[in-house]
Amino acid sequence: MFRFMFNLFVLPVVLAITFHVLYNDYQKSKTQAPPSVADAKAFLQEVNTMLAKASEDYGHAAWLAATYINSDSQYVETKAAKEITLLAVRYARQAAKFDDVALDASDRRQLDALKLGLSFPSPDDEQQATRLADIGSKMQALYSTGQYCDGDTCYNLGQMSDVFAKGDDPELMKKLWVGWRQVSPPMRSMYAEQVSIANRGAKDLGYPDIGVLWRSKYDMSAEQFAADMDKQWHKVKPLYEALHCHVRAKLNEHYGDAVVPNSGKIPAHILGNMWAQSWGNVYDLVKPDEVKQSYDLTQLIQQADMDEQAMVKTGERFFTSLGFAPLPETFWQRSQFVRPRDRQVSCHASAWNVDNVDDLRIKMCIKRNAEDFNTIHHELGHNFYQRAYNQQPPLFQSSANDGFHEALGDVIALSVTPSYLVQIGLLEQEPPASEDLGFLMQQALEKIAFLPFGLLVDKWRWQVFSGEISPADYNKGWWQLREHYQGITPPVERGESDFDAGAKYHIPGNTPYSRYFLAHIQQYQFHRALCEVAGFQGALHRCSIYNNKAAGEKLKNMMAMGSSRPWQDAMEALTGQRDLDASAIVDYFAPLKSWLDKQNQNRQCGW
Ligand code: X8Z
Ligand code: ZN
């Protein structure tokens, strides 16, 4: 997660007083004459100044609450969250006063950004804003401190993930799958209350519900956005179905009918991941037989004695090889790389720019494996993006759309190819082209398997926000989507005393999720364009832009735009295209798709 301006803007008391004075001044002047262009400019100036300061203050509180979870840090963070929410909501409501003023495109865009900036707006009311902040803080702490004890053996989420990654004990995986989900029933009523408060906040800003607000952030209508998501999904669905079919057959071979049936949906606890959202850990069970000497990046990292910090340094070196300046000294001093032994922290990976200038940090509990090596690149992508747009006015200090932020580091990770690993001395020699299928399979298990999950998380929320799924049906609605889109099934019966959506970080964390679906499509478009700039010829999965300054320059220029222009402009600057285009991801995986289709010839696919 990267830091979203308004999610995290905060205002200290001193500034809050100033704000009320200015607000009152503005109200008075409003009764005298209709607002002018100059009024709007003055208003934007004030908003940018106040929100920048507020965001920095909130950043420190939120960092503390995420890396030192106790009642005091939660108190400080809750207060800060309430203040920033109220500030942003009040400014956003004032923005409407300029609806009829003829502003230039940039000023108009800043006013729009102000209205759309909060993911969970509260009504302009102290009590409701306080409750909203309180619930948010409580749910996140519940999630981050969640654990499950089987007799005397207790597991935190990281330890449970290790068991899923190993995959050698289906009974234990089932136990932990159920055990982890004890974290969320206590969130259920809080979540319903939070939704109803934020829905009132969204209405006050002119949106029917929070879902419409979320879908309105993409420089097109909310309806067009939802339709575009579905359109992209339909283009990649055949690839997902082919992968699903092969993986199910192989898991069935390995675990037997009693654990994984050879038809229908795949049990969710057997795919190597707590949420069955990416399947990279089942690679060994499903890899093509003809792949003989595929390397294991986890092993390479461990054999090279790379520690956690060295993994981050390696990631940073990729960015500097493209021409980006190295991370500041404070990054190394202030980041959280490993899980501390002496306190509770949030381990879900995130990237921060606490002062919106150069106080960049990542927060992870790194494990020395390939998955976290990828995540490091993902998080550093956020950091380099944050720095690249720090010259923009605060209201434009974010990515072209939220999918861009999520795609940036992933694009770099796509360049972590065998030839790159040879270049940096992790791998001895590049495997022959005949081994490419293995590489593609590994990538597909991460990226293609993710797509339906990336799509459905917000489909569920959109329905919850609109009331189509009522609190009484939270779990039913969740599993209908999981079964329909992913073709997976819970390993044990679930009911409405469960709240399985809440056992996924982004639900208690209130982070919109469509961004990851977009990112998974976009990153292949970006990769294709950058490889072209780099003059690379050959199959896209073999391209690495490591060391290529021209590709770096192209990327940096796009990043520096922040959100100052419609995302289509940023997309065009980078790729020459103005639309999302799933043909890049489809082309990238084309050789694997042909192979999968052959494997699946005599299988009954689908669920
Ligand atoms: O949450 C993340 C990042 C932080 S923005 C680690 N991701 C999603 C997830 O873990 O569910 C990256 C991929 C999807
Ligand atoms: Zn991210």
XYZ file of C-alpha atoms and ligand atoms in Angstrom:
622
model
C 0.000 0.000 0.000
C 1.229 3.457 -0.662
C 0.111 6.465 1.233
C -2.949 8.113 -0.183
C -3.039 11.793 0.398
C -6.452 12.179 1.860
C -6.653 8.881 3.591
C -3.853 10.151 5.649
C -4.031 13.886 5.779
C -4.042 15.148 9.293
C -4.308 18.500 10.938
C -2.808 19.500 14.263
C -4.922 21.557 16.609
C -3.112 24.827 15.947
C -3.726 24.561 12.265
C -7.315 23.497 12.840
C -7.970 26.844 14.472
C -6.411 28.652 11.547
C -8.548 26.644 9.216
C -11.771 27.635 10.931
C -10.822 31.292 10.702
C -10.130 30.989 7.010
C -13.265 28.955 6.470
C -15.358 31.576 8.215
C -13.713 34.347 6.221
C -14.583 32.497 3.114
C -18.183 31.991 4.179
C -18.526 35.712 4.876
C -17.125 36.739 1.526
C -19.444 34.199 -0.106
C -22.528 36.131 1.020
C -21.160 39.248 -0.604
C -20.347 38.211 -4.169
C -20.253 35.049 -6.300
C -16.850 33.387 -6.191
C -14.334 34.384 -8.838
C -11.416 32.632 -10.496
C -9.127 34.458 -8.079
C -11.155 33.146 -5.132
C -10.793 29.627 -6.461
C -7.046 30.034 -6.872
C -6.729 31.386 -3.341
C -8.833 28.514 -2.065
C -6.656 25.942 -3.837
C -3.536 27.564 -2.504
C -4.881 27.285 1.014
C -6.048 23.706 0.537
C -2.702 22.612 -0.875
C -0.778 24.236 1.942
C -3.007 22.970 4.708
C -3.343 19.460 3.372
C 0.377 19.093 2.785
C 1.108 19.994 6.364
C -1.742 17.891 7.642
C -0.600 14.917 5.614
C 2.861 15.082 7.102
C 1.486 15.189 10.619
C -0.798 12.282 9.928
C 2.028 10.341 8.339
C 4.053 10.318 11.531
C 1.065 9.210 13.610
C 0.107 6.486 11.154
C 3.667 5.182 10.921
C 3.805 4.921 14.675
C 0.468 3.113 14.824
C 1.575 0.632 12.161
C 5.003 -0.134 13.583
C 4.266 0.073 17.300
C 0.727 -1.125 17.894
C -0.509 -0.234 21.372
C -3.340 1.785 22.863
C -1.345 5.031 22.846
C -0.263 4.881 19.217
C -3.819 3.972 18.297
C -5.107 6.944 20.251
C -2.783 9.309 18.446
C -3.538 7.804 15.067
C -7.303 7.819 15.561
C -7.272 11.459 16.515
C -5.115 12.300 13.529
C -7.339 10.304 11.187
C -10.428 12.075 12.456
C -8.840 15.485 11.972
C -7.607 14.820 8.468
C -10.937 13.352 7.415
C -12.884 16.320 8.707
C -10.475 18.769 7.133
C -10.627 17.095 3.755
C -14.411 16.694 3.900
C -14.928 20.332 4.782
C -12.666 21.493 1.989
C -14.284 19.057 -0.439
C -17.711 20.432 0.372
C -16.475 23.961 -0.154
C -15.094 22.978 -3.539
C -18.672 22.724 -4.820
C -18.953 26.498 -4.446
C -16.728 26.837 -7.497
C -18.796 24.537 -9.695
C -19.945 27.390 -11.917
C -16.677 29.304 -12.090
C -14.841 29.069 -15.406
C -11.541 27.618 -14.261
C -8.607 26.340 -16.278
C -8.263 22.566 -16.600
C -5.613 22.280 -13.900
C -7.562 24.175 -11.242
C -10.745 22.297 -12.092
C -8.857 19.018 -11.818
C -7.497 19.957 -8.418
C -10.999 20.702 -7.158
C -12.203 17.359 -8.501
C -9.263 15.618 -6.853
C -10.294 17.180 -3.582
C -13.795 15.717 -3.822
C -12.555 12.292 -4.842
C -9.583 12.147 -2.503
C -11.098 10.394 0.493
C -11.842 6.691 0.230
C -14.029 6.727 3.319
C -15.379 10.251 3.812
C -17.318 11.008 6.969
C -20.161 13.470 7.272
C -19.059 16.880 8.514
C -19.715 15.907 12.096
C -17.211 15.469 14.953
C -18.909 12.461 16.447
C -19.319 10.505 13.248
C -15.808 11.343 12.076
C -14.446 10.157 15.420
C -16.386 6.907 15.237
C -15.232 6.290 11.665
C -11.597 6.816 12.636
C -12.006 4.692 15.739
C -13.466 1.761 13.811
C -10.754 2.004 11.150
C -8.003 1.975 13.719
C -9.550 -0.909 15.720
C -10.100 -3.123 12.693
C -6.577 -2.610 11.431
C -5.121 -3.424 14.827
C -7.293 -6.547 15.059
C -6.018 -7.675 11.674
C -2.371 -6.893 12.330
C -2.260 -8.631 15.711
C -4.324 -11.633 14.594
C -3.003 -15.101 15.408
C -4.262 -18.630 15.701
C -3.249 -21.143 18.337
C -3.498 -24.854 17.735
C -3.023 -26.166 21.290
C 0.240 -24.671 22.471
C 1.477 -23.802 19.004
C 0.553 -20.277 17.942
C 0.915 -18.936 14.420
C 0.930 -15.373 13.200
C -0.094 -14.677 9.624
C 3.496 -14.849 8.384
C 3.999 -18.264 9.962
C 0.711 -19.505 8.556
C 1.766 -18.288 5.112
C 4.917 -20.406 5.423
C 2.808 -23.506 5.990
C 0.730 -22.700 2.888
C 3.872 -22.080 0.867
C 5.296 -25.471 1.830
C 2.065 -27.238 0.987
C 2.989 -30.604 2.510
C 0.287 -30.840 5.171
C -3.252 -30.335 3.795
C -4.876 -31.020 7.170
C -2.816 -28.332 8.890
C -3.481 -25.928 6.015
C -7.189 -26.498 6.430
C -6.909 -25.874 10.163
C -4.969 -22.656 9.642
C -7.276 -21.539 6.851
C -10.184 -21.749 9.281
C -8.096 -20.512 12.226
C -6.938 -17.311 10.568
C -10.548 -16.473 9.750
C -11.328 -16.168 13.422
C -9.723 -12.764 13.147
C -12.666 -11.196 11.362
C -16.058 -12.001 12.952
C -15.395 -9.295 15.592
C -15.074 -6.824 12.702
C -18.418 -7.652 11.177
C -20.678 -5.185 12.954
C -17.948 -2.537 12.966
C -17.653 -2.883 9.220
C -21.393 -2.434 8.697
C -21.339 0.678 10.869
C -18.318 2.065 9.057
C -20.015 1.576 5.692
C -23.135 3.341 6.810
C -21.211 6.357 8.176
C -19.028 6.617 5.068
C -22.060 6.261 2.806
C -23.554 9.315 4.502
C -20.246 11.090 3.910
C -20.280 10.140 0.227
C -23.866 11.389 -0.145
C -22.862 14.710 1.367
C -20.252 15.006 -1.375
C -22.826 14.270 -4.072
C -22.270 10.546 -4.660
C -25.064 7.977 -4.184
C -22.714 5.692 -2.220
C -19.004 5.035 -1.596
C -18.819 2.594 -4.480
C -19.812 5.256 -6.986
C -17.260 7.592 -5.406
C -14.549 4.950 -5.847
C -15.500 4.255 -9.448
C -15.503 7.967 -10.278
C -11.740 8.354 -9.945
C -10.790 7.211 -13.421
C -11.389 10.115 -15.798
C -14.521 8.444 -17.160
C -17.986 7.791 -15.801
C -18.437 5.292 -12.982
C -20.444 3.062 -15.345
C -17.774 3.174 -18.033
C -15.142 2.228 -15.508
C -17.056 -0.802 -14.252
C -17.719 -1.862 -17.847
C -14.035 -1.495 -18.750
C -13.003 -3.727 -15.851
C -15.389 -6.431 -17.079
C -14.191 -6.003 -20.645
C -10.568 -6.558 -19.638
C -11.544 -9.547 -17.530
C -13.243 -11.205 -20.474
C -10.071 -10.875 -22.518
C -7.932 -12.677 -19.956
C -10.542 -15.159 -18.738
C -9.631 -17.923 -21.240
C -6.075 -17.788 -19.924
C -7.283 -18.042 -16.328
C -9.599 -20.927 -17.175
C -6.799 -22.817 -18.881
C -4.514 -22.307 -15.887
C -7.261 -23.301 -13.454
C -7.895 -26.485 -15.401
C -4.257 -27.550 -15.441
C -3.588 -26.639 -11.834
C -6.673 -28.522 -10.636
C -5.617 -31.643 -12.551
C -2.091 -31.533 -11.144
C -3.214 -30.864 -7.589
C -5.654 -33.728 -7.915
C -2.808 -36.006 -9.056
C -0.715 -34.949 -6.095
C -3.207 -34.746 -3.241
C -5.836 -37.242 -4.431
C -9.604 -36.998 -4.835
C -10.259 -36.653 -1.134
C -8.435 -33.305 -0.994
C -8.801 -31.910 -4.523
C -11.558 -33.300 -6.752
C -10.792 -33.550 -10.451
C -13.753 -31.392 -11.433
C -15.541 -28.327 -10.172
C -14.039 -25.758 -7.855
C -10.623 -26.010 -6.230
C -10.554 -25.993 -2.413
C -9.203 -22.604 -1.350
C -6.664 -23.902 1.191
C -4.565 -25.858 -1.268
C -3.282 -23.162 -3.632
C -0.257 -22.058 -1.619
C -1.719 -18.805 -0.364
C -4.072 -17.851 2.483
C -6.538 -16.215 0.090
C -5.780 -18.331 -3.000
C -5.016 -15.022 -4.698
C -1.676 -15.974 -6.209
C -0.500 -19.515 -6.705
C 3.260 -19.244 -7.184
C 3.904 -21.658 -4.318
C 2.345 -24.632 -6.115
C 4.829 -24.271 -8.982
C 6.674 -27.502 -8.241
C 3.417 -29.469 -8.430
C 2.208 -28.014 -11.713
C 5.348 -27.183 -13.688
C 5.745 -28.554 -17.201
C 7.510 -31.933 -17.288
C 9.764 -30.768 -20.092
C 11.253 -28.099 -17.841
C 14.364 -29.738 -16.485
C 16.544 -27.206 -14.766
C 14.326 -24.358 -13.684
C 16.054 -22.311 -11.046
C 14.443 -21.438 -7.741
C 14.912 -17.754 -6.893
C 14.266 -18.432 -3.209
C 17.156 -20.877 -3.184
C 19.397 -18.446 -5.055
C 18.705 -15.721 -2.494
C 19.446 -18.038 0.386
C 22.529 -19.587 -1.188
C 23.947 -16.135 -1.866
C 23.533 -15.346 1.831
C 21.548 -12.269 0.923
C 19.999 -10.795 4.022
C 16.823 -8.697 4.065
C 18.620 -5.390 3.691
C 20.702 -6.752 0.820
C 17.485 -7.776 -0.925
C 16.252 -4.186 -0.670
C 19.639 -2.852 -1.845
C 19.431 -5.093 -4.883
C 15.979 -3.705 -5.637
C 17.243 -0.145 -5.245
C 20.119 -0.865 -7.628
C 17.645 -1.765 -10.344
C 16.078 1.680 -10.061
C 19.422 3.494 -9.959
C 20.512 1.515 -13.033
C 17.626 3.227 -14.856
C 18.860 6.660 -13.801
C 16.840 7.218 -10.616
C 18.701 8.818 -7.698
C 19.494 6.466 -4.805
C 17.140 6.356 -1.828
C 17.965 8.809 0.961
C 19.980 7.780 4.009
C 16.838 8.131 6.136
C 15.177 5.373 4.111
C 17.699 2.915 5.522
C 17.413 4.284 9.044
C 13.638 4.528 9.296
C 12.230 1.668 7.238
C 10.963 -1.505 8.880
C 12.488 -4.433 7.013
C 11.942 -7.283 9.480
C 9.346 -8.168 12.078
C 10.569 -6.803 15.411
C 10.641 -9.319 18.240
C 9.525 -7.007 20.987
C 6.272 -5.524 19.785
C 3.202 -5.851 17.602
C 3.438 -4.374 14.117
C 1.507 -4.435 10.879
C 3.389 -6.748 8.543
C 1.401 -6.107 5.385
C 3.896 -4.510 3.007
C 3.530 -0.771 2.378
C 5.539 2.211 1.118
C 5.457 5.656 2.641
C 6.535 9.202 1.961
C 6.012 10.691 5.380
C 6.899 14.316 4.592
C 5.768 14.156 0.953
C 9.260 15.218 -0.034
C 11.908 12.598 0.578
C 11.148 10.849 3.881
C 10.647 7.587 1.998
C 10.237 4.310 3.850
C 8.987 0.798 3.360
C 7.332 -1.273 6.030
C 7.616 -5.005 5.578
C 8.412 -8.165 7.487
C 10.720 -9.472 4.798
C 11.355 -13.155 4.400
C 14.263 -14.301 2.334
C 12.256 -15.702 -0.544
C 11.304 -14.925 -4.151
C 7.842 -13.678 -3.233
C 9.203 -10.994 -0.921
C 11.953 -10.125 -3.393
C 9.138 -9.279 -5.814
C 7.233 -7.380 -3.159
C 10.352 -5.320 -2.412
C 10.407 -4.162 -6.030
C 6.691 -3.470 -5.791
C 7.126 -1.284 -2.710
C 10.192 0.525 -4.044
C 8.145 1.350 -7.128
C 5.758 3.238 -4.849
C 8.651 5.110 -3.240
C 10.304 6.156 -6.491
C 6.924 7.235 -7.843
C 6.212 9.307 -4.710
C 9.509 11.051 -5.070
C 9.096 11.602 -8.825
C 5.880 13.617 -8.378
C 6.892 15.529 -5.265
C 7.223 18.743 -7.311
C 3.517 18.694 -8.154
C 1.012 20.635 -6.048
C -0.093 18.378 -3.175
C -3.485 17.743 -4.786
C -1.640 16.174 -7.733
C 0.812 14.200 -5.646
C -0.421 10.790 -6.595
C -0.237 8.482 -9.570
C -2.107 8.931 -12.869
C -4.680 6.539 -11.435
C -4.226 4.180 -8.524
C -3.456 1.270 -10.843
C -0.354 3.116 -12.051
C 1.010 3.261 -8.522
C 0.542 -0.466 -8.106
C 1.979 -1.275 -11.518
C 5.204 0.684 -11.261
C 7.301 -1.630 -9.106
C 5.745 -4.694 -10.722
C 7.003 -3.493 -14.095
C 10.510 -3.461 -12.706
C 9.994 -6.957 -11.264
C 8.991 -8.162 -14.750
C 12.556 -7.327 -15.725
C 13.920 -9.692 -13.068
C 14.544 -12.263 -15.781
C 17.086 -15.105 -15.809
C 19.468 -12.947 -17.859
C 19.212 -10.170 -15.278
C 19.903 -12.641 -12.476
C 23.011 -13.741 -14.350
C 24.081 -10.111 -14.752
C 23.886 -9.437 -11.026
C 25.645 -12.672 -10.219
C 22.767 -14.547 -8.566
C 22.457 -17.163 -11.308
C 25.415 -18.847 -12.945
C 24.205 -19.153 -16.479
C 21.098 -18.337 -18.403
C 18.842 -21.363 -18.933
C 18.193 -22.322 -22.585
C 15.031 -21.050 -24.286
C 13.533 -24.511 -23.844
C 13.184 -23.670 -20.155
C 11.053 -20.581 -20.787
C 7.813 -22.430 -20.174
C 8.816 -22.857 -16.567
C 9.454 -19.145 -16.158
C 6.121 -18.326 -17.798
C 4.309 -20.827 -15.608
C 5.804 -19.261 -12.491
C 4.737 -15.792 -13.690
C 1.254 -16.984 -14.609
C 0.740 -18.571 -11.200
C 1.438 -15.159 -9.686
C -0.168 -12.835 -12.186
C -2.898 -14.686 -14.085
C -4.182 -16.486 -11.007
C -4.546 -13.100 -9.324
C -6.860 -11.518 -11.889
C -10.274 -12.801 -10.780
C -9.414 -12.076 -7.151
C -8.291 -8.571 -8.103
C -11.641 -8.090 -9.781
C -13.984 -9.535 -7.207
C -12.816 -7.861 -3.998
C -14.262 -4.537 -5.058
C -17.224 -6.157 -6.788
C -18.112 -7.361 -3.307
C -17.528 -3.941 -1.780
C -19.436 -2.123 -4.494
C -22.428 -4.351 -3.744
C -22.008 -3.879 -0.009
C -21.807 -0.100 -0.403
C -24.892 0.058 -2.614
C -26.869 -2.183 -0.260
C -27.202 -4.947 -2.841
C -25.403 -7.181 -0.346
C -26.822 -6.507 3.108
C -24.879 -7.115 6.335
C -26.945 -10.268 6.857
C -25.483 -11.661 3.613
C -21.867 -10.480 3.793
C -20.384 -13.947 3.713
C -22.839 -15.414 1.245
C -22.139 -12.533 -1.157
C -18.395 -12.970 -0.704
C -18.408 -16.657 -1.496
C -20.742 -16.303 -4.445
C -18.157 -14.029 -6.054
C -15.200 -16.176 -5.021
C -16.809 -19.274 -6.463
C -18.028 -17.608 -9.618
C -14.870 -15.715 -10.594
C -12.063 -17.776 -9.097
C -13.630 -21.226 -9.278
C -12.566 -21.992 -5.719
C -14.564 -23.230 -2.773
C -14.125 -22.934 1.001
C -12.646 -26.137 2.468
C -15.308 -26.181 5.178
C -18.823 -24.819 5.242
C -19.069 -21.096 5.930
C -21.951 -19.104 7.326
C -22.994 -15.678 8.437
C -21.219 -15.943 11.768
C -18.065 -15.751 9.636
C -16.813 -12.627 7.922
C -14.282 -13.965 5.455
C -13.841 -10.729 3.494
C -12.557 -9.166 6.733
C -9.715 -11.691 6.852
C -8.143 -9.960 3.837
C -6.030 -6.941 4.740
C -7.634 -4.434 2.386
C -11.120 -4.798 3.883
C -10.253 -3.709 7.451
C -7.528 -1.514 5.897
C -10.052 0.216 3.631
C -7.796 0.108 0.628
C -9.629 -0.020 -2.694
C -8.654 -3.135 -4.647
C -9.540 -2.528 -8.307
C -6.149 -0.839 -8.505
C -4.429 -4.229 -8.398
C -6.549 -5.623 -11.188
C -5.733 -2.575 -13.316
C -2.069 -2.842 -12.395
C -1.911 -6.452 -13.463
C -3.194 -5.522 -16.925
C -1.251 -2.260 -17.232
C 2.136 -3.543 -16.152
C 2.385 -5.682 -19.268
C 1.482 -2.691 -21.427
C 4.203 -0.677 -19.676
C 6.688 -3.521 -19.994
C 6.000 -3.890 -23.722
C 6.454 -0.146 -24.292
C 9.630 0.123 -22.222
C 11.183 -2.889 -23.921
C 10.506 -1.207 -27.229
C 12.200 1.985 -26.030
C 15.122 -0.144 -24.894
C 15.329 -1.581 -28.400
C 14.750 -5.094 -27.167
C 13.950 -7.680 -29.808
C 12.525 -11.051 -28.939
C 9.927 -12.592 -26.675
C 8.660 -10.089 -24.101
C 9.200 -12.388 -21.150
C 12.921 -12.380 -21.914
C 13.224 -8.614 -21.896
C 14.883 -6.828 -19.005
C 15.248 -3.048 -18.995
C 18.032 -3.238 -16.388
C 20.617 -0.502 -16.968
C 18.611 1.106 -19.741
C 18.624 4.861 -19.249
C 16.251 5.579 -22.139
C 13.569 3.350 -20.626
C 14.246 4.919 -17.225
C 13.827 8.401 -18.643
C 10.522 7.508 -20.244
C 9.266 6.065 -16.997
C 10.487 8.974 -14.921
C 8.801 11.561 -17.146
C 5.493 9.779 -16.840
C 5.878 9.442 -13.066
C 6.699 13.143 -12.671
C 3.247 14.019 -14.062
C 1.672 12.704 -10.865
C -2.087 12.948 -11.253
C -1.948 16.359 -12.920
C -3.426 15.032 -16.168
C -6.062 12.414 -17.002
C -4.487 8.969 -16.721
C -4.997 8.439 -20.445
C -2.385 11.167 -21.042
C 0.115 9.430 -18.788
C -0.606 6.136 -20.480
C -0.019 7.763 -23.849
C 3.223 9.380 -22.707
C 4.531 5.965 -21.754
C 2.962 3.591 -24.250
C 1.503 5.669 -27.087
C -1.888 4.129 -26.225
C -4.753 5.866 -24.467
C -6.631 2.802 -23.244
C -6.177 -0.216 -21.095
C -5.119 -2.978 -23.425
C -5.069 -6.585 -22.276
C -3.377 -7.682 -25.505
C 0.021 -7.121 -23.858
C -0.602 -9.629 -21.065
C -2.277 -12.043 -23.474
C 0.689 -11.860 -25.881
C 3.206 -12.252 -23.073
C 1.621 -15.524 -21.986
C 0.777 -16.794 -25.481
C 3.393 -19.586 -25.469
C 2.117 -20.823 -22.122
C -1.481 -20.642 -23.299
C -0.718 -22.928 -26.260
C 1.010 -25.354 -23.949
C -1.868 -25.290 -21.450
C -4.410 -25.877 -24.185
C -2.527 -29.004 -25.234
C -2.365 -30.273 -21.664
C -6.060 -29.630 -21.182
C -7.160 -31.330 -24.394
C -8.677 -34.362 -22.716
C -9.671 -32.649 -19.523
C -13.091 -31.374 -18.587
C -12.342 -27.722 -17.796
C -14.476 -25.170 -15.987
C -16.366 -25.289 -12.698
O -1.271 -5.169 -0.944
C -0.459 -5.350 -1.832
C 0.925 -4.724 -1.753
C 0.915 -3.415 -1.068
S 0.145 -2.176 -1.993
C 1.851 -5.644 -1.010
N -0.763 -6.157 -2.877
C -2.053 -6.816 -2.990
C -2.232 -7.872 -1.925
O -1.258 -8.249 -1.274
O -3.357 -8.352 -1.752
C 0.091 -6.434 -4.015
C -0.665 -7.401 -4.864
C -2.063 -7.426 -4.354
Zn 1.257 -1.568 -3.647
